[in-house]
Amino acid sequence: MLVETDSTAVSSDFISSSPLQVAVLFLVFNRPDTTAQVFDAIRQAKPPRLYVAADGPRVARKGEAEKVAKVREIATAVDWPCEVKTLFRQENLGCKYAVSGGLNWFFEHEEQGIILEDDCLPHPDFFTFCETLLDRYASDHRVWVITGDNFQNGVQRGDASYYFSRYNHVWGWASWRRAWQKADMEIKFWPEWKTSAEWAAFWADSVARNYWEKIFDRIYRAEIDTWDYPWTASVWYHGGLTATPNANLVSNIGFGPDATHTVNSGSSLESLAMKALGRISHPTNIIRDVTADQVVFDHVFGGQAQRFPRNLMLLFRRALYTFLHTLRREQA
């Protein structure tokens, strides 16, 4: 069961401090501290429409109902001219269906918009970056996502303010109804796609291909309660690209025991520093940056560590071959 409400509060491109014209979806749950920080950033951006979606508390978790109630109070304390809509679940649906349901609801009302979760703290430039690109690529079906995340460790990709990637990072992002309506949370296309020539051609890196096959196999078998992997699979299946800023514009402040997935603090991605983007310059061509994507797989998804055992085995085999070859020559 859910409760949906609708209310109105009383009261070359440049990064601007003027209020947003685009709507924001705020996905919240049970963390008052991080919710308050992210809400304060939203308050400074002053979107004209704020959608707040919240999963219901888990019955077995003592004290969670009180935390959920507090979060909902924080996330709707609007004090600027703004239309507020809420989708508050009374029962717990879990990460996959609560978030995807919230996104369905948001894009039923909006053609395009910005999405923030309760642990994704945005830089002020994030909002204008998203709004500018939402308008610029609204009718360009090659572009599916705009992310605020950058994991390139300060390396500039291309000559513009952003580049295009295969990876649709969701720690603060934006998209269009035209893209989200093709999201398949059950990835029904996966068995056929997995065995196709298109999937094989999608990856030059066999380590990455094997990694994602294991992930998508588990998603297809409903072994992981999440929405972001099915969304990634859907974007890739339809050939979508993600506009990625050349400065990190969102910091994940939610690592720790209260998180759903990012439970291990100490990650290099935890509370990643943010930097102003400045005046927005646009790439000449919409082409994926292969080198940047390789860095993401190696350092965000653990590709480098996955290759180490394989590389070690190759070195061992080469050394063994050289030794045996030398030995045979000496015995001849």
Coordinates of C-alpha atoms in Angstrom, one line a residue:
M1 CA 0.0 0.0 0.0
L2 CA 1.2 3.5 -0.7
V3 CA 0.1 7.1 0.0
E4 CA 0.6 9.7 -2.7
T5 CA 0.0 13.3 -1.9
D6 CA 0.3 16.6 -3.8
S7 CA 0.9 20.0 -2.2
T8 CA 2.3 23.4 -2.9
A9 CA 4.7 25.3 -0.6
V10 CA 3.6 28.7 0.6
S11 CA 6.2 30.6 0.2
S12 CA 28.2 28.4 -24.4
D13 CA 26.5 27.9 -21.0
F14 CA 27.3 29.4 -17.6
I15 CA 26.8 27.8 -14.2
S16 CA 24.1 29.9 -12.7
S17 CA 22.8 30.5 -9.2
S18 CA 19.3 31.1 -10.4
P19 CA 16.5 28.6 -9.4
L20 CA 16.1 25.4 -11.3
Q21 CA 13.4 25.0 -13.9
V22 CA 13.6 21.2 -13.8
A23 CA 12.0 18.8 -11.3
V24 CA 14.0 16.8 -8.7
L25 CA 13.2 13.3 -7.4
F26 CA 14.5 12.7 -3.9
L27 CA 14.7 9.0 -2.9
V28 CA 14.8 8.6 0.8
F29 CA 14.5 5.9 3.5
N30 CA 15.8 5.7 7.0
R31 CA 18.8 8.0 7.5
P32 CA 18.0 11.4 8.9
D33 CA 21.6 12.7 9.0
T34 CA 22.5 12.2 5.4
T35 CA 18.9 13.1 4.3
A36 CA 19.3 16.5 6.0
Q37 CA 22.6 17.2 4.2
V38 CA 21.2 16.3 0.8
F39 CA 18.0 18.2 1.4
D40 CA 19.9 21.3 2.3
A41 CA 21.7 21.1 -1.1
I42 CA 18.3 20.7 -2.8
R43 CA 17.0 23.7 -0.9
Q44 CA 19.8 25.9 -2.2
A45 CA 19.0 24.8 -5.8
K46 CA 15.2 25.6 -5.3
P47 CA 13.6 23.2 -7.8
P48 CA 10.1 24.2 -8.8
R49 CA 8.8 20.7 -8.2
L50 CA 10.1 18.2 -5.7
Y51 CA 9.1 14.5 -5.7
V52 CA 9.9 12.6 -2.6
A53 CA 9.7 8.8 -2.7
A54 CA 10.2 6.6 0.4
D55 CA 10.1 2.9 1.1
G56 CA 8.2 1.7 4.2
P57 CA 9.9 0.6 7.4
R58 CA 10.9 -3.0 7.9
V59 CA 8.7 -4.5 10.6
A60 CA 11.6 -6.5 12.2
R61 CA 13.9 -3.5 12.5
K62 CA 13.4 -1.9 15.9
G63 CA 13.2 1.8 15.8
E64 CA 13.1 2.0 12.0
A65 CA 9.6 3.3 11.8
E66 CA 10.6 6.4 13.8
K67 CA 13.7 7.0 11.6
V68 CA 11.5 6.7 8.5
A69 CA 9.0 9.2 9.8
K70 CA 11.8 11.6 10.7
V71 CA 13.3 11.3 7.2
R72 CA 10.0 12.1 5.6
E73 CA 9.6 15.1 7.7
I74 CA 13.1 16.4 6.8
A75 CA 12.7 15.7 3.1
T76 CA 9.4 17.6 2.8
A77 CA 10.3 20.7 4.8
V78 CA 10.2 23.0 1.8
D79 CA 10.5 26.7 2.5
W80 CA 10.7 28.0 -1.1
P81 CA 8.0 28.3 -3.8
C82 CA 7.8 24.6 -4.9
E83 CA 5.2 22.0 -5.7
V84 CA 5.8 19.0 -3.5
K85 CA 4.6 15.5 -4.4
T86 CA 5.1 12.4 -2.1
L87 CA 5.0 8.7 -2.6
F88 CA 5.3 7.2 0.9
R89 CA 5.1 3.4 1.1
Q90 CA 3.5 1.9 4.2
E91 CA 5.0 -1.5 3.6
N92 CA 8.7 -2.2 2.7
L93 CA 9.2 -3.2 -0.9
G94 CA 13.0 -3.4 -0.8
C95 CA 15.6 -1.5 -2.8
K96 CA 14.7 -2.9 -6.2
Y97 CA 11.0 -2.2 -6.4
A98 CA 10.8 0.8 -4.0
V99 CA 13.4 2.8 -6.1
S100 CA 12.2 1.6 -9.5
G101 CA 8.6 2.3 -8.5
G102 CA 9.6 5.8 -7.4
L103 CA 11.3 6.4 -10.8
N104 CA 8.2 5.1 -12.6
W105 CA 6.0 7.5 -10.6
F106 CA 8.4 10.4 -11.3
F107 CA 8.6 9.9 -15.0
E108 CA 4.8 9.4 -15.2
H109 CA 4.6 13.1 -14.2
E110 CA 7.8 14.5 -15.8
E111 CA 9.4 14.3 -19.2
Q112 CA 12.8 14.8 -17.7
G113 CA 14.4 15.3 -14.3
I114 CA 17.1 15.0 -11.7
I115 CA 17.4 12.1 -9.3
L116 CA 19.2 12.1 -5.9
E117 CA 19.3 9.5 -3.2
D118 CA 19.5 10.4 0.5
D119 CA 23.3 9.7 0.6
C120 CA 24.3 11.5 -2.6
L121 CA 25.5 15.0 -1.7
P122 CA 25.6 17.2 -4.8
H123 CA 27.9 20.2 -5.6
P124 CA 25.8 23.3 -6.5
D125 CA 27.1 23.0 -10.1
F126 CA 25.5 19.6 -10.4
F127 CA 22.0 20.9 -10.8
T128 CA 22.8 23.4 -13.6
F129 CA 25.0 20.8 -15.3
C130 CA 22.1 18.3 -15.4
E131 CA 19.5 20.9 -16.4
T132 CA 21.7 22.2 -19.3
L133 CA 22.3 18.8 -20.7
L134 CA 18.7 17.6 -20.2
D135 CA 17.6 20.4 -22.5
R136 CA 20.5 19.9 -24.9
Y137 CA 20.1 16.2 -25.4
A138 CA 16.3 15.9 -24.9
S139 CA 15.8 14.6 -28.4
D140 CA 19.1 12.8 -28.9
H141 CA 18.4 9.2 -28.3
R142 CA 22.0 8.3 -28.2
V143 CA 22.3 9.9 -24.8
W144 CA 20.4 8.2 -22.0
V145 CA 21.9 9.4 -18.7
I146 CA 23.6 12.5 -17.2
T147 CA 25.7 11.6 -14.2
G148 CA 27.3 13.8 -11.6
D149 CA 30.0 11.3 -10.8
N150 CA 33.6 11.3 -12.0
F151 CA 36.0 8.6 -11.0
Q152 CA 39.0 9.6 -13.2
N153 CA 41.2 10.8 -10.3
G154 CA 41.6 14.3 -11.8
V155 CA 42.4 13.2 -15.3
Q156 CA 40.7 15.4 -18.0
R157 CA 38.9 13.5 -20.7
G158 CA 38.7 15.4 -23.9
D159 CA 38.6 19.2 -24.3
A160 CA 35.1 19.8 -23.0
S161 CA 33.4 20.0 -19.6
Y162 CA 32.2 16.4 -20.0
Y163 CA 32.7 13.2 -22.0
F164 CA 30.6 10.2 -22.9
S165 CA 30.8 6.9 -21.1
R166 CA 29.2 3.5 -21.1
Y167 CA 28.9 3.7 -17.3
N168 CA 25.6 5.2 -16.1
H169 CA 26.7 6.0 -12.5
V170 CA 23.7 6.8 -10.3
W171 CA 25.1 8.7 -7.3
G172 CA 23.3 11.7 -8.5
W173 CA 22.0 11.6 -12.1
A174 CA 19.4 12.8 -14.5
S175 CA 17.4 11.3 -17.4
W176 CA 14.4 11.4 -19.6
R177 CA 11.1 9.6 -19.7
R178 CA 12.0 8.3 -23.2
A179 CA 15.0 6.4 -21.6
W180 CA 13.5 5.2 -18.3
Q181 CA 10.4 3.8 -20.0
K182 CA 12.7 1.2 -21.6
A183 CA 14.1 0.1 -18.2
D184 CA 13.5 -3.6 -17.6
M185 CA 13.9 -4.6 -14.0
E186 CA 13.7 -8.3 -14.8
I187 CA 16.1 -8.0 -17.8
K188 CA 14.0 -10.4 -19.8
F189 CA 16.3 -9.7 -22.8
W190 CA 19.4 -11.1 -21.1
P191 CA 19.4 -14.8 -22.0
E192 CA 19.2 -14.1 -25.7
W193 CA 21.5 -11.1 -25.6
K194 CA 24.1 -13.0 -23.6
T195 CA 24.6 -15.5 -26.3
S196 CA 24.5 -13.0 -29.2
A197 CA 27.3 -11.7 -31.4
E198 CA 26.3 -8.2 -30.2
W199 CA 27.1 -8.9 -26.6
A200 CA 30.5 -10.4 -27.5
A201 CA 31.3 -7.4 -29.7
F202 CA 30.2 -5.1 -26.8
W203 CA 33.3 -6.0 -24.9
A204 CA 36.9 -6.0 -26.1
D205 CA 37.9 -6.8 -22.5
S206 CA 37.0 -10.4 -21.7
V207 CA 37.6 -9.9 -18.0
A208 CA 34.9 -7.1 -18.0
R209 CA 32.6 -9.3 -20.1
N210 CA 32.9 -12.2 -17.6
Y211 CA 32.4 -9.8 -14.7
W212 CA 29.2 -8.4 -16.0
E213 CA 27.8 -11.7 -17.2
K214 CA 28.0 -13.0 -13.6
I215 CA 26.2 -9.9 -12.3
F216 CA 23.5 -10.0 -14.9
D217 CA 23.0 -13.8 -14.4
R218 CA 22.3 -13.1 -10.8
I219 CA 20.0 -10.3 -11.6
Y220 CA 18.1 -12.5 -14.0
R221 CA 17.7 -15.2 -11.3
A222 CA 16.5 -12.5 -8.9
E223 CA 19.3 -13.1 -6.5
I224 CA 20.2 -9.4 -5.9
D225 CA 17.7 -6.9 -4.6
T226 CA 18.7 -3.8 -6.5
W227 CA 17.5 -1.6 -9.3
D228 CA 20.7 -0.1 -10.7
Y229 CA 22.2 -3.2 -12.3
P230 CA 18.9 -3.8 -14.3
W231 CA 19.0 -0.2 -15.3
T232 CA 22.6 -0.5 -16.4
A233 CA 21.8 -3.6 -18.4
S234 CA 18.8 -1.8 -20.1
V235 CA 20.9 1.2 -21.0
W236 CA 23.6 -1.0 -22.6
Y237 CA 21.1 -3.2 -24.4
H238 CA 19.7 -0.2 -26.1
G239 CA 23.1 1.4 -26.8
G240 CA 22.7 4.4 -24.5
L241 CA 25.6 6.7 -23.5
T242 CA 26.1 8.7 -20.3
A243 CA 27.3 12.3 -20.2
T244 CA 30.0 12.4 -17.5
P245 CA 31.4 15.6 -16.0
N246 CA 35.2 16.3 -16.0
A247 CA 34.9 17.3 -12.3
N248 CA 33.3 15.2 -9.7
L249 CA 30.0 16.8 -8.7
V250 CA 28.5 14.3 -6.2
S251 CA 29.9 12.8 -3.0
N252 CA 28.5 9.6 -1.5
I253 CA 28.3 10.3 2.2
G254 CA 26.4 7.1 3.0
F255 CA 29.1 4.5 3.4
G256 CA 28.8 2.6 6.7
P257 CA 26.7 0.0 8.6
D258 CA 23.4 1.8 7.9
A259 CA 23.8 1.6 4.2
T260 CA 22.0 -0.9 2.0
H261 CA 24.9 -1.7 -0.3
T262 CA 27.9 0.6 0.5
V263 CA 28.3 -0.9 4.0
N264 CA 32.1 -1.0 4.1
S265 CA 33.7 2.4 5.0
G266 CA 37.2 3.1 3.9
S267 CA 36.5 2.8 0.2
S268 CA 38.4 5.2 -2.0
L269 CA 35.0 6.2 -3.3
E270 CA 33.7 7.2 0.1
S271 CA 32.9 11.0 0.4
L272 CA 34.9 11.6 -2.8
A273 CA 36.0 15.3 -3.0
M274 CA 33.9 17.5 -5.3
K275 CA 35.1 20.3 -7.5
A276 CA 33.3 23.2 -9.3
L277 CA 32.7 22.6 -13.0
G278 CA 32.6 26.2 -14.1
R279 CA 31.4 27.3 -17.5
I280 CA 30.0 24.4 -19.5
S281 CA 31.6 23.6 -22.8
H282 CA 30.3 20.8 -25.0
P283 CA 32.1 18.0 -26.9
T284 CA 32.0 18.2 -30.7
N285 CA 31.1 14.6 -31.1
I286 CA 29.1 12.1 -29.2
I287 CA 31.6 9.3 -28.9
R288 CA 32.4 7.0 -26.0
D289 CA 35.7 7.5 -24.3
V290 CA 37.1 4.0 -24.2
T291 CA 40.1 4.8 -22.1
A292 CA 38.0 6.5 -19.4
D293 CA 35.7 3.5 -19.3
Q294 CA 38.7 1.2 -18.8
V295 CA 39.7 3.2 -15.8
V296 CA 36.3 2.9 -14.4
F297 CA 36.2 -0.9 -14.7
D298 CA 39.7 -1.3 -13.3
H299 CA 39.3 1.0 -10.3
V300 CA 35.6 1.1 -9.5
F301 CA 34.5 -2.4 -10.4
G302 CA 37.8 -4.1 -9.4
G303 CA 39.0 -5.0 -12.9
Q304 CA 42.6 -4.5 -12.0
A305 CA 42.4 -7.0 -9.1
Q306 CA 40.5 -9.5 -11.2
R307 CA 43.3 -9.4 -13.8
F308 CA 46.1 -10.0 -11.3
P309 CA 45.6 -13.7 -10.8
R310 CA 45.2 -14.2 -14.5
N311 CA 48.3 -12.2 -15.2
L312 CA 50.2 -14.1 -12.6
M313 CA 49.2 -17.4 -14.1
L314 CA 50.3 -16.2 -17.6
L315 CA 53.7 -15.1 -16.2
F316 CA 54.1 -18.5 -14.5
R317 CA 53.2 -20.4 -17.7
R318 CA 55.7 -18.3 -19.7
A319 CA 58.4 -18.9 -17.1
L320 CA 57.7 -22.6 -17.1
Y321 CA 57.7 -22.8 -20.9
T322 CA 61.1 -20.9 -21.0
F323 CA 62.5 -23.2 -18.4
L324 CA 61.4 -26.4 -20.1
H325 CA 62.5 -25.1 -23.5
T326 CA 66.0 -24.2 -22.1
L327 CA 66.2 -27.6 -20.4
R328 CA 65.4 -29.5 -23.6
R329 CA 68.1 -27.5 -25.5
E330 CA 70.7 -28.3 -22.8
Q331 CA 69.8 -32.0 -22.9
A332 CA 69.9 -32.2 -26.7

